């Protein structure tokens, strides 16, 4: 049967208009307590009734501890009840029985001791504390209670004796601090100082040294404070340095207005601590310099920061030569010669691990920068010479060398006015490890000294070392030409063009041709062009020959100094003959691309100085572009551009002839129609 009632109504969950606090509820509960509900006070009529009740309670407690001996709460409630009954012996017996069950219960020992102290059984309490700390020497709470009891009783010597027993176990830092506070409270500062000394041996953390220093600052002298900080720095060493220790030391000195001492402390710490562990120290030093220092001091701070940064990089990777170079530059900027030398000496000691040139490329700059510094800044000439000698001795010249080292050493000797040593160095370099750069610079030096005989010898050795270098031959020939020895220059060029392997033979031929042309040897120049064209059919060679012929003066023409004089007809004819010969050869050898380039050059030539007939003639020879298709290896096709030359295209010639015949037939047909119309009109 369905209920006729609707859905349940939602109760009002809003806050009540009158709020009642928990405190009010508790107060009302206390005030409204019913006196009848309170536990009745038990009253005993005589001593026998009291003893009977005590016997029942003891039996209950005994049953509790017998059923659950491990539960120390039962024992402590039992002992506490006996204490309330003033049965101290019974309570002591209960505590002892409980300790037989569990002698490691700290709470039980403390309750036992507190019970003896409340009962004013001081000797009993001492005995219990003594047993407790003997059984549980690592429980600090027992020691604290023991010491507190002795100090409360005014037995300072006893408290000190307890502390001494405790310190033999080397407890935590708080125990030592409590011992020190005890001595301070009673004015025994010498004893407190002795405790600090032992304390820092057991716990040599920086914060404990700082505590000792603060103690000396408050109760001692400034010399004692310095002794503490100095001993701390020596004891901790470089491995366990802490920035807080140095900051506290420096702040102490700054407080005494010993600014130089404080600055020295900051610098000492920053030079030895890694950057990752001295961030706050850097900030403190910067703040110190801003407050007490000048511009130089602030710059020193910045230098010290960067110095620490580079030291970290070098420590992480001793073979990081870029970091060494930056470090040396930094020290050079500081102006401290000893520091610069120290950095360079440490850097060059990091020899690359393998004899591969790529590992030595950056390393070698350390030697060079070191030598430059000694020569220009320190001006120690003998030391600079030793650096170059040691560097050259270190390089594995049989595998590779660095020409820049030899050359810089030679230039150094030249600056010292000792040409003999410079030549000796360069001679050794060429003998041990010849390189193009060595020969070039050595020759330049001898050229500046006008030692042309030495230059010839060096060029001869250079060519013997690397005969494929075109520039060497050209420079050698230019030297002889500059000395007006044309036969030598020509002989050098002849030897060069006969060389089977040249890196850029076209430059050599061009230099030889320009040499003969500049000397007015036109027949020799033509012969060189012909010899060159036996080796190559390059368009530029033909074009250059044509331009040469165009510029050759007519031997029968009068001499003139006008450079803009137009070329003679004979020169034009010779140039055109060169173009024609080139075109014929390329046509015979079917060199289409070269032929197109030649025709374009020929067309430019005719457009500049040719007659209309010549221009028309060359225009008729210009090819047209045609798109063609060819089959590839993978059976696909690709389009390419080909050139069709009118002189070679027979189909074009036939088509032109056919078109001419068609035009003639059409013209004849029109004439016949006109004649027929005239006859009909008449």
mmCIF file of C-alpha atoms in Angstrom, residues 174-543:
data_model
loop_
_atom_site.group_PDB
_atom_site.id
_atom_site.type_symbol
_atom_site.label_atom_id
_atom_site.label_comp_id
_atom_site.label_asym_id
_atom_site.label_seq_id
_atom_site.Cartn_x
_atom_site.Cartn_y
_atom_site.Cartn_z
ATOM 1 C CA UNK A 174 72.496 20.745 24.044
ATOM 2 C CA UNK A 175 74.131 18.866 26.958
ATOM 3 C CA UNK A 176 77.407 20.755 26.484
ATOM 4 C CA UNK A 177 75.502 24.029 26.261
ATOM 5 C CA UNK A 178 73.728 23.207 29.556
ATOM 6 C CA UNK A 179 77.087 22.530 31.221
ATOM 7 C CA UNK A 180 78.469 25.843 29.919
ATOM 8 C CA UNK A 181 75.380 27.721 31.104
ATOM 9 C CA UNK A 182 75.851 26.212 34.566
ATOM 10 C CA UNK A 183 79.376 27.576 34.763
ATOM 11 C CA UNK A 184 78.285 30.960 33.408
ATOM 12 C CA UNK A 185 75.496 31.235 35.989
ATOM 13 C CA UNK A 186 78.052 30.790 38.724
ATOM 14 C CA UNK A 187 80.725 33.007 37.200
ATOM 15 C CA UNK A 188 83.190 30.234 36.409
ATOM 16 C CA UNK A 189 84.277 31.615 33.010
ATOM 17 C CA UNK A 190 87.620 29.834 32.925
ATOM 18 C CA UNK A 191 85.884 26.511 33.448
ATOM 19 C CA UNK A 192 83.316 27.429 30.789
ATOM 20 C CA UNK A 193 86.183 28.246 28.403
ATOM 21 C CA UNK A 194 87.727 24.831 29.103
ATOM 22 C CA UNK A 195 84.349 23.174 28.417
ATOM 23 C CA UNK A 196 84.094 25.060 25.101
ATOM 24 C CA UNK A 197 87.503 23.751 24.143
ATOM 25 C CA UNK A 198 86.409 20.159 24.791
ATOM 26 C CA UNK A 199 83.039 20.843 23.189
ATOM 27 C CA UNK A 200 84.576 21.933 19.868
ATOM 28 C CA UNK A 201 86.744 18.835 19.819
ATOM 29 C CA UNK A 202 83.718 16.541 20.154
ATOM 30 C CA UNK A 203 81.426 18.649 17.924
ATOM 31 C CA UNK A 204 83.669 20.702 15.594
ATOM 32 C CA UNK A 205 80.796 22.202 13.631
ATOM 33 C CA UNK A 206 81.241 25.868 12.622
ATOM 34 C CA UNK A 207 78.194 26.992 14.624
ATOM 35 C CA UNK A 208 79.799 25.712 17.851
ATOM 36 C CA UNK A 209 82.957 27.707 17.157
ATOM 37 C CA UNK A 210 80.776 30.752 16.606
ATOM 38 C CA UNK A 211 79.089 30.130 19.981
ATOM 39 C CA UNK A 212 82.502 30.011 21.626
ATOM 40 C CA UNK A 213 83.519 33.240 19.891
ATOM 41 C CA UNK A 214 80.338 34.972 21.105
ATOM 42 C CA UNK A 215 81.067 33.751 24.620
ATOM 43 C CA UNK A 216 84.565 35.239 24.461
ATOM 44 C CA UNK A 217 83.174 38.436 22.985
ATOM 45 C CA UNK A 218 80.800 38.788 25.938
ATOM 46 C CA UNK A 219 83.074 37.576 28.731
ATOM 47 C CA UNK A 220 86.629 37.697 27.356
ATOM 48 C CA UNK A 221 88.877 39.926 25.276
ATOM 49 C CA UNK A 222 89.201 40.629 21.560
ATOM 50 C CA UNK A 223 92.450 38.637 21.469
ATOM 51 C CA UNK A 224 90.653 35.598 22.843
ATOM 52 C CA UNK A 225 87.959 35.978 20.199
ATOM 53 C CA UNK A 226 90.599 36.101 17.461
ATOM 54 C CA UNK A 227 92.275 33.047 18.937
ATOM 55 C CA UNK A 228 88.988 31.152 18.784
ATOM 56 C CA UNK A 229 88.331 32.098 15.167
ATOM 57 C CA UNK A 230 91.914 31.371 14.160
ATOM 58 C CA UNK A 231 91.825 27.958 15.823
ATOM 59 C CA UNK A 232 88.500 27.249 14.123
ATOM 60 C CA UNK A 233 89.905 28.028 10.665
ATOM 61 C CA UNK A 234 92.947 25.830 11.258
ATOM 62 C CA UNK A 235 90.874 22.982 12.687
ATOM 63 C CA UNK A 236 88.216 22.946 9.964
ATOM 64 C CA UNK A 237 90.705 23.266 7.106
ATOM 65 C CA UNK A 238 89.777 23.771 3.454
ATOM 66 C CA UNK A 239 87.424 20.769 3.303
ATOM 67 C CA UNK A 240 85.061 21.839 6.093
ATOM 68 C CA UNK A 241 85.071 25.606 5.688
ATOM 69 C CA UNK A 242 81.800 27.386 6.298
ATOM 70 C CA UNK A 243 80.898 30.870 5.145
ATOM 71 C CA UNK A 244 79.031 31.638 8.381
ATOM 72 C CA UNK A 245 82.243 31.292 10.383
ATOM 73 C CA UNK A 246 84.119 33.801 8.212
ATOM 74 C CA UNK A 247 81.152 36.154 8.117
ATOM 75 C CA UNK A 248 80.994 36.160 11.937
ATOM 76 C CA UNK A 249 84.768 36.704 12.149
ATOM 77 C CA UNK A 250 84.705 39.594 9.680
ATOM 78 C CA UNK A 251 81.694 41.226 11.351
ATOM 79 C CA UNK A 252 83.504 41.069 14.694
ATOM 80 C CA UNK A 253 86.534 42.830 13.214
ATOM 81 C CA UNK A 254 84.328 45.399 11.496
ATOM 82 C CA UNK A 255 82.607 46.069 14.819
ATOM 83 C CA UNK A 256 86.028 46.874 16.299
ATOM 84 C CA UNK A 257 86.760 49.150 13.283
ATOM 85 C CA UNK A 258 89.539 46.783 12.160
ATOM 86 C CA UNK A 259 88.544 47.155 8.505
ATOM 87 C CA UNK A 260 91.759 45.834 6.995
ATOM 88 C CA UNK A 261 91.534 42.707 9.139
ATOM 89 C CA UNK A 262 87.918 42.173 8.074
ATOM 90 C CA UNK A 263 88.815 42.682 4.396
ATOM 91 C CA UNK A 264 91.680 40.215 4.681
ATOM 92 C CA UNK A 265 89.330 37.632 6.241
ATOM 93 C CA UNK A 266 86.818 38.022 3.406
ATOM 94 C CA UNK A 267 89.507 37.687 0.753
ATOM 95 C CA UNK A 268 91.096 34.708 2.485
ATOM 96 C CA UNK A 269 87.749 32.890 2.539
ATOM 97 C CA UNK A 270 86.718 33.798 -1.000
ATOM 98 C CA UNK A 271 90.026 32.599 -2.433
ATOM 99 C CA UNK A 272 89.588 29.152 -0.866
ATOM 100 C CA UNK A 273 85.883 28.418 -0.902
ATOM 101 C CA UNK A 274 83.960 27.253 -3.992
ATOM 102 C CA UNK A 275 81.382 29.627 -5.364
ATOM 103 C CA UNK A 276 78.519 27.234 -4.626
ATOM 104 C CA UNK A 277 79.296 27.423 -0.887
ATOM 105 C CA UNK A 278 80.087 31.132 -0.622
ATOM 106 C CA UNK A 279 77.099 32.948 -2.141
ATOM 107 C CA UNK A 280 76.159 34.677 1.110
ATOM 108 C CA UNK A 281 79.819 35.404 1.814
ATOM 109 C CA UNK A 282 80.086 37.251 -1.503
ATOM 110 C CA UNK A 283 77.018 39.288 -0.649
ATOM 111 C CA UNK A 284 78.400 40.114 2.788
ATOM 112 C CA UNK A 285 81.756 41.163 1.325
ATOM 113 C CA UNK A 286 80.056 43.343 -1.276
ATOM 114 C CA UNK A 287 77.956 44.992 1.419
ATOM 115 C CA UNK A 288 81.073 45.502 3.531
ATOM 116 C CA UNK A 289 82.932 47.206 0.686
ATOM 117 C CA UNK A 290 79.940 49.391 -0.128
ATOM 118 C CA UNK A 291 79.804 50.467 3.510
ATOM 119 C CA UNK A 292 83.487 50.855 4.339
ATOM 120 C CA UNK A 293 85.471 50.542 1.096
ATOM 121 C CA UNK A 294 86.270 52.627 -1.952
ATOM 122 C CA UNK A 295 86.084 51.981 -5.682
ATOM 123 C CA UNK A 296 89.197 49.811 -5.674
ATOM 124 C CA UNK A 297 87.757 47.706 -2.911
ATOM 125 C CA UNK A 298 84.529 47.106 -4.798
ATOM 126 C CA UNK A 299 86.520 46.152 -7.901
ATOM 127 C CA UNK A 300 88.483 43.688 -5.791
ATOM 128 C CA UNK A 301 85.211 42.131 -4.687
ATOM 129 C CA UNK A 302 84.118 41.694 -8.283
ATOM 130 C CA UNK A 303 87.495 40.238 -9.191
ATOM 131 C CA UNK A 304 87.327 37.814 -6.309
ATOM 132 C CA UNK A 305 83.874 36.652 -7.400
ATOM 133 C CA UNK A 306 85.030 35.994 -10.933
ATOM 134 C CA UNK A 307 88.207 34.400 -9.625
ATOM 135 C CA UNK A 308 86.206 31.891 -7.600
ATOM 136 C CA UNK A 309 84.007 31.211 -10.625
ATOM 137 C CA UNK A 310 87.008 30.370 -12.812
ATOM 138 C CA UNK A 311 88.550 28.234 -10.077
ATOM 139 C CA UNK A 312 85.380 26.163 -9.978
ATOM 140 C CA UNK A 313 85.385 25.725 -13.746
ATOM 141 C CA UNK A 314 89.021 24.649 -13.713
ATOM 142 C CA UNK A 315 88.463 22.263 -10.831
ATOM 143 C CA UNK A 316 85.589 20.673 -12.714
ATOM 144 C CA UNK A 317 87.615 20.331 -15.931
ATOM 145 C CA UNK A 318 91.365 21.075 -15.730
ATOM 146 C CA UNK A 319 91.612 20.823 -19.541
ATOM 147 C CA UNK A 320 89.156 23.698 -20.091
ATOM 148 C CA UNK A 321 91.695 25.976 -21.805
ATOM 149 C CA UNK A 322 89.158 28.713 -22.532
ATOM 150 C CA UNK A 323 88.535 29.035 -18.786
ATOM 151 C CA UNK A 324 92.304 29.238 -18.179
ATOM 152 C CA UNK A 325 92.624 31.994 -20.786
ATOM 153 C CA UNK A 326 89.750 33.982 -19.261
ATOM 154 C CA UNK A 327 91.253 33.475 -15.804
ATOM 155 C CA UNK A 328 94.619 34.790 -16.974
ATOM 156 C CA UNK A 329 92.951 37.807 -18.622
ATOM 157 C CA UNK A 330 91.196 38.523 -15.334
ATOM 158 C CA UNK A 331 94.453 38.453 -13.402
ATOM 159 C CA UNK A 332 96.127 40.642 -16.034
ATOM 160 C CA UNK A 333 93.371 43.192 -15.516
ATOM 161 C CA UNK A 334 94.026 43.122 -11.768
ATOM 162 C CA UNK A 335 97.666 44.088 -12.390
ATOM 163 C CA UNK A 336 99.173 41.495 -10.050
ATOM 164 C CA UNK A 337 102.139 40.029 -11.942
ATOM 165 C CA UNK A 338 102.697 37.171 -9.520
ATOM 166 C CA UNK A 339 99.079 36.064 -9.780
ATOM 167 C CA UNK A 340 99.223 36.203 -13.591
ATOM 168 C CA UNK A 341 102.353 34.068 -13.683
ATOM 169 C CA UNK A 342 100.859 31.600 -11.239
ATOM 170 C CA UNK A 343 97.747 31.170 -13.417
ATOM 171 C CA UNK A 344 99.781 30.768 -16.612
ATOM 172 C CA UNK A 345 102.148 28.270 -14.976
ATOM 173 C CA UNK A 346 99.229 26.214 -13.693
ATOM 174 C CA UNK A 347 97.549 26.406 -17.102
ATOM 175 C CA UNK A 348 100.500 25.286 -19.244
ATOM 176 C CA UNK A 349 101.007 22.357 -16.875
ATOM 177 C CA UNK A 350 97.704 20.929 -18.161
ATOM 178 C CA UNK A 351 99.201 19.229 -21.224
ATOM 179 C CA UNK A 352 96.615 17.728 -23.634
ATOM 180 C CA UNK A 353 96.079 14.001 -23.078
ATOM 181 C CA UNK A 354 96.729 12.896 -26.683
ATOM 182 C CA UNK A 355 98.973 13.941 -29.568
ATOM 183 C CA UNK A 356 96.083 15.052 -31.755
ATOM 184 C CA UNK A 357 96.242 18.566 -33.095
ATOM 185 C CA UNK A 358 92.607 19.351 -32.337
ATOM 186 C CA UNK A 359 93.339 18.936 -28.620
ATOM 187 C CA UNK A 360 96.296 21.322 -28.820
ATOM 188 C CA UNK A 361 94.718 24.201 -30.747
ATOM 189 C CA UNK A 362 93.454 26.073 -27.694
ATOM 190 C CA UNK A 363 96.249 24.924 -25.394
ATOM 191 C CA UNK A 364 98.952 26.525 -27.538
ATOM 192 C CA UNK A 365 97.405 29.975 -27.069
ATOM 193 C CA UNK A 366 98.203 29.772 -23.355
ATOM 194 C CA UNK A 367 101.919 29.735 -24.217
ATOM 195 C CA UNK A 368 101.548 32.558 -26.724
ATOM 196 C CA UNK A 369 99.566 34.797 -24.354
ATOM 197 C CA UNK A 370 102.048 34.022 -21.588
ATOM 198 C CA UNK A 371 104.960 35.087 -23.784
ATOM 199 C CA UNK A 372 103.184 38.270 -24.899
ATOM 200 C CA UNK A 373 102.459 39.163 -21.273
ATOM 201 C CA UNK A 374 106.076 38.691 -20.215
ATOM 202 C CA UNK A 375 107.361 40.716 -23.154
ATOM 203 C CA UNK A 376 104.916 43.617 -23.120
ATOM 204 C CA UNK A 377 103.790 43.920 -19.498
ATOM 205 C CA UNK A 378 106.519 42.411 -17.330
ATOM 206 C CA UNK A 379 109.213 43.254 -19.921
ATOM 207 C CA UNK A 380 111.188 40.213 -18.836
ATOM 208 C CA UNK A 381 112.982 39.419 -22.101
ATOM 209 C CA UNK A 382 114.906 36.387 -20.886
ATOM 210 C CA UNK A 383 111.791 34.824 -19.396
ATOM 211 C CA UNK A 384 109.932 35.416 -22.675
ATOM 212 C CA UNK A 385 112.710 33.653 -24.606
ATOM 213 C CA UNK A 386 112.536 30.708 -22.199
ATOM 214 C CA UNK A 387 108.776 30.445 -22.678
ATOM 215 C CA UNK A 388 109.152 30.227 -26.469
ATOM 216 C CA UNK A 389 111.957 27.667 -26.171
ATOM 217 C CA UNK A 390 110.005 25.489 -23.734
ATOM 218 C CA UNK A 391 106.903 25.635 -25.913
ATOM 219 C CA UNK A 392 108.843 24.594 -29.032
ATOM 220 C CA UNK A 393 110.477 21.797 -27.071
ATOM 221 C CA UNK A 394 107.094 20.520 -25.893
ATOM 222 C CA UNK A 395 105.415 20.364 -29.319
ATOM 223 C CA UNK A 396 105.497 16.944 -31.060
ATOM 224 C CA UNK A 397 106.891 18.270 -34.355
ATOM 225 C CA UNK A 398 107.029 14.817 -35.970
ATOM 226 C CA UNK A 399 103.233 14.610 -35.812
ATOM 227 C CA UNK A 400 102.233 18.258 -36.152
ATOM 228 C CA UNK A 401 103.399 21.769 -35.367
ATOM 229 C CA UNK A 402 102.072 25.303 -35.113
ATOM 230 C CA UNK A 403 103.616 27.789 -37.515
ATOM 231 C CA UNK A 404 102.396 30.708 -35.394
ATOM 232 C CA UNK A 405 104.657 29.645 -32.524
ATOM 233 C CA UNK A 406 107.789 29.594 -34.718
ATOM 234 C CA UNK A 407 106.850 32.895 -36.337
ATOM 235 C CA UNK A 408 106.088 34.686 -33.076
ATOM 236 C CA UNK A 409 109.366 33.460 -31.615
ATOM 237 C CA UNK A 410 111.222 34.699 -34.703
ATOM 238 C CA UNK A 411 109.496 38.099 -34.633
ATOM 239 C CA UNK A 412 110.373 38.356 -30.939
ATOM 240 C CA UNK A 413 114.056 37.868 -31.747
ATOM 241 C CA UNK A 414 113.805 40.428 -34.537
ATOM 242 C CA UNK A 415 112.331 42.945 -32.089
ATOM 243 C CA UNK A 416 115.317 42.282 -29.861
ATOM 244 C CA UNK A 417 117.615 43.057 -32.826
ATOM 245 C CA UNK A 418 118.990 39.512 -33.131
ATOM 246 C CA UNK A 419 118.492 38.508 -36.782
ATOM 247 C CA UNK A 420 120.793 35.527 -36.457
ATOM 248 C CA UNK A 421 118.567 33.861 -33.850
ATOM 249 C CA UNK A 422 115.432 34.671 -35.853
ATOM 250 C CA UNK A 423 116.903 33.090 -39.003
ATOM 251 C CA UNK A 424 118.053 30.103 -36.995
ATOM 252 C CA UNK A 425 114.562 29.590 -35.599
ATOM 253 C CA UNK A 426 112.915 29.836 -39.006
ATOM 254 C CA UNK A 427 115.523 27.530 -40.494
ATOM 255 C CA UNK A 428 114.836 24.958 -37.790
ATOM 256 C CA UNK A 429 111.116 25.270 -38.430
ATOM 257 C CA UNK A 430 111.505 24.656 -42.159
ATOM 258 C CA UNK A 431 113.884 21.784 -41.526
ATOM 259 C CA UNK A 432 111.708 20.050 -38.932
ATOM 260 C CA UNK A 433 108.195 20.736 -40.169
ATOM 261 C CA UNK A 434 107.940 22.801 -43.370
ATOM 262 C CA UNK A 435 104.662 24.623 -43.918
ATOM 263 C CA UNK A 436 103.461 27.134 -46.487
ATOM 264 C CA UNK A 437 103.016 29.864 -43.881
ATOM 265 C CA UNK A 438 106.572 29.472 -42.618
ATOM 266 C CA UNK A 439 108.037 29.898 -46.097
ATOM 267 C CA UNK A 440 105.820 32.889 -46.892
ATOM 268 C CA UNK A 441 106.642 34.829 -43.726
ATOM 269 C CA UNK A 442 110.355 33.968 -43.914
ATOM 270 C CA UNK A 443 110.475 35.227 -47.493
ATOM 271 C CA UNK A 444 108.604 38.414 -46.514
ATOM 272 C CA UNK A 445 111.154 39.062 -43.770
ATOM 273 C CA UNK A 446 114.088 38.639 -46.163
ATOM 274 C CA UNK A 447 112.346 40.809 -48.758
ATOM 275 C CA UNK A 448 112.013 43.625 -46.234
ATOM 276 C CA UNK A 449 115.712 43.234 -45.487
ATOM 277 C CA UNK A 450 116.516 43.274 -49.247
ATOM 278 C CA UNK A 451 118.230 39.894 -48.972
ATOM 279 C CA UNK A 452 117.185 38.773 -52.467
ATOM 280 C CA UNK A 453 119.738 35.978 -52.601
ATOM 281 C CA UNK A 454 118.176 34.403 -49.513
ATOM 282 C CA UNK A 455 114.750 34.920 -51.068
ATOM 283 C CA UNK A 456 115.808 32.912 -54.147
ATOM 284 C CA UNK A 457 117.082 30.097 -51.949
ATOM 285 C CA UNK A 458 113.888 30.078 -49.917
ATOM 286 C CA UNK A 459 111.709 30.042 -53.036
ATOM 287 C CA UNK A 460 113.724 27.127 -54.372
ATOM 288 C CA UNK A 461 113.198 25.188 -51.126
ATOM 289 C CA UNK A 462 109.542 26.207 -51.088
ATOM 290 C CA UNK A 463 108.987 24.841 -54.597
ATOM 291 C CA UNK A 464 110.894 21.708 -53.676
ATOM 292 C CA UNK A 465 108.580 21.286 -50.673
ATOM 293 C CA UNK A 466 105.314 22.107 -52.478
ATOM 294 C CA UNK A 467 105.625 22.403 -56.234
ATOM 295 C CA UNK A 468 101.864 22.288 -56.733
ATOM 296 C CA UNK A 469 101.345 25.706 -55.144
ATOM 297 C CA UNK A 470 100.684 28.068 -58.045
ATOM 298 C CA UNK A 471 101.120 31.225 -56.003
ATOM 299 C CA UNK A 472 104.672 30.216 -55.099
ATOM 300 C CA UNK A 473 105.711 30.079 -58.754
ATOM 301 C CA UNK A 474 103.975 33.375 -59.486
ATOM 302 C CA UNK A 475 105.567 35.172 -56.536
ATOM 303 C CA UNK A 476 108.983 33.754 -57.468
ATOM 304 C CA UNK A 477 108.600 35.026 -61.011
ATOM 305 C CA UNK A 478 107.404 38.412 -59.761
ATOM 306 C CA UNK A 479 110.523 38.638 -57.594
ATOM 307 C CA UNK A 480 112.791 38.062 -60.604
ATOM 308 C CA UNK A 481 110.817 40.489 -62.701
ATOM 309 C CA UNK A 482 111.082 43.099 -59.971
ATOM 310 C CA UNK A 483 114.865 42.555 -60.110
ATOM 311 C CA UNK A 484 114.737 43.092 -63.937
ATOM 312 C CA UNK A 485 115.892 39.545 -64.576
ATOM 313 C CA UNK A 486 113.351 38.702 -67.295
ATOM 314 C CA UNK A 487 115.132 35.556 -68.440
ATOM 315 C CA UNK A 488 114.971 34.124 -64.913
ATOM 316 C CA UNK A 489 111.300 35.068 -64.619
ATOM 317 C CA UNK A 490 110.539 33.474 -67.997
ATOM 318 C CA UNK A 491 112.453 30.349 -67.042
ATOM 319 C CA UNK A 492 110.497 30.099 -63.793
ATOM 320 C CA UNK A 493 107.216 30.383 -65.663
ATOM 321 C CA UNK A 494 108.346 27.705 -68.128
ATOM 322 C CA UNK A 495 109.226 25.357 -65.298
ATOM 323 C CA UNK A 496 105.882 26.082 -63.659
ATOM 324 C CA UNK A 497 103.718 25.362 -66.699
ATOM 325 C CA UNK A 498 105.536 22.076 -67.191
ATOM 326 C CA UNK A 499 104.698 21.037 -63.623
ATOM 327 C CA UNK A 500 102.271 18.087 -63.886
ATOM 328 C CA UNK A 501 100.314 18.905 -60.689
ATOM 329 C CA UNK A 502 99.185 22.439 -59.924
ATOM 330 C CA UNK A 503 96.392 23.510 -57.622
ATOM 331 C CA UNK A 504 95.256 26.414 -59.880
ATOM 332 C CA UNK A 505 97.008 26.206 -63.265
ATOM 333 C CA UNK A 506 94.706 28.803 -64.841
ATOM 334 C CA UNK A 507 96.167 31.491 -62.571
ATOM 335 C CA UNK A 508 99.676 30.511 -63.549
ATOM 336 C CA UNK A 509 98.932 30.698 -67.268
ATOM 337 C CA UNK A 510 97.210 34.031 -66.818
ATOM 338 C CA UNK A 511 100.199 35.400 -64.891
ATOM 339 C CA UNK A 512 102.601 34.113 -67.603
ATOM 340 C CA UNK A 513 100.488 35.624 -70.376
ATOM 341 C CA UNK A 514 100.135 38.945 -68.530
ATOM 342 C CA UNK A 515 103.901 38.957 -67.993
ATOM 343 C CA UNK A 516 104.683 38.515 -71.701
ATOM 344 C CA UNK A 517 101.969 40.983 -72.724
ATOM 345 C CA UNK A 518 103.197 43.641 -70.310
ATOM 346 C CA UNK A 519 106.709 43.216 -71.681
ATOM 347 C CA UNK A 520 105.420 43.768 -75.239
ATOM 348 C CA UNK A 521 106.251 40.201 -76.352
ATOM 349 C CA UNK A 522 103.102 39.745 -78.461
ATOM 350 C CA UNK A 523 104.397 36.813 -80.466
ATOM 351 C CA UNK A 524 105.330 34.991 -77.264
ATOM 352 C CA UNK A 525 101.890 35.810 -75.886
ATOM 353 C CA UNK A 526 100.179 34.313 -78.968
ATOM 354 C CA UNK A 527 102.331 31.247 -78.641
ATOM 355 C CA UNK A 528 101.304 30.901 -74.992
ATOM 356 C CA UNK A 529 97.633 31.127 -75.944
ATOM 357 C CA UNK A 530 98.124 28.408 -78.555
ATOM 358 C CA UNK A 531 99.944 26.190 -76.040
ATOM 359 C CA UNK A 532 97.216 26.752 -73.500
ATOM 360 C CA UNK A 533 94.475 25.911 -76.009
ATOM 361 C CA UNK A 534 96.165 22.608 -76.649
ATOM 362 C CA UNK A 535 95.375 21.762 -73.045
ATOM 363 C CA UNK A 536 91.880 23.237 -72.775
ATOM 364 C CA UNK A 537 89.022 24.609 -74.899
ATOM 365 C CA UNK A 538 87.651 26.883 -72.261
ATOM 366 C CA UNK A 539 85.610 29.785 -73.592
ATOM 367 C CA UNK A 540 87.385 32.311 -71.375
ATOM 368 C CA UNK A 541 90.732 31.428 -72.923
ATOM 369 C CA UNK A 542 89.421 32.086 -76.443
ATOM 370 C CA UNK A 543 87.704 35.272 -75.304
#
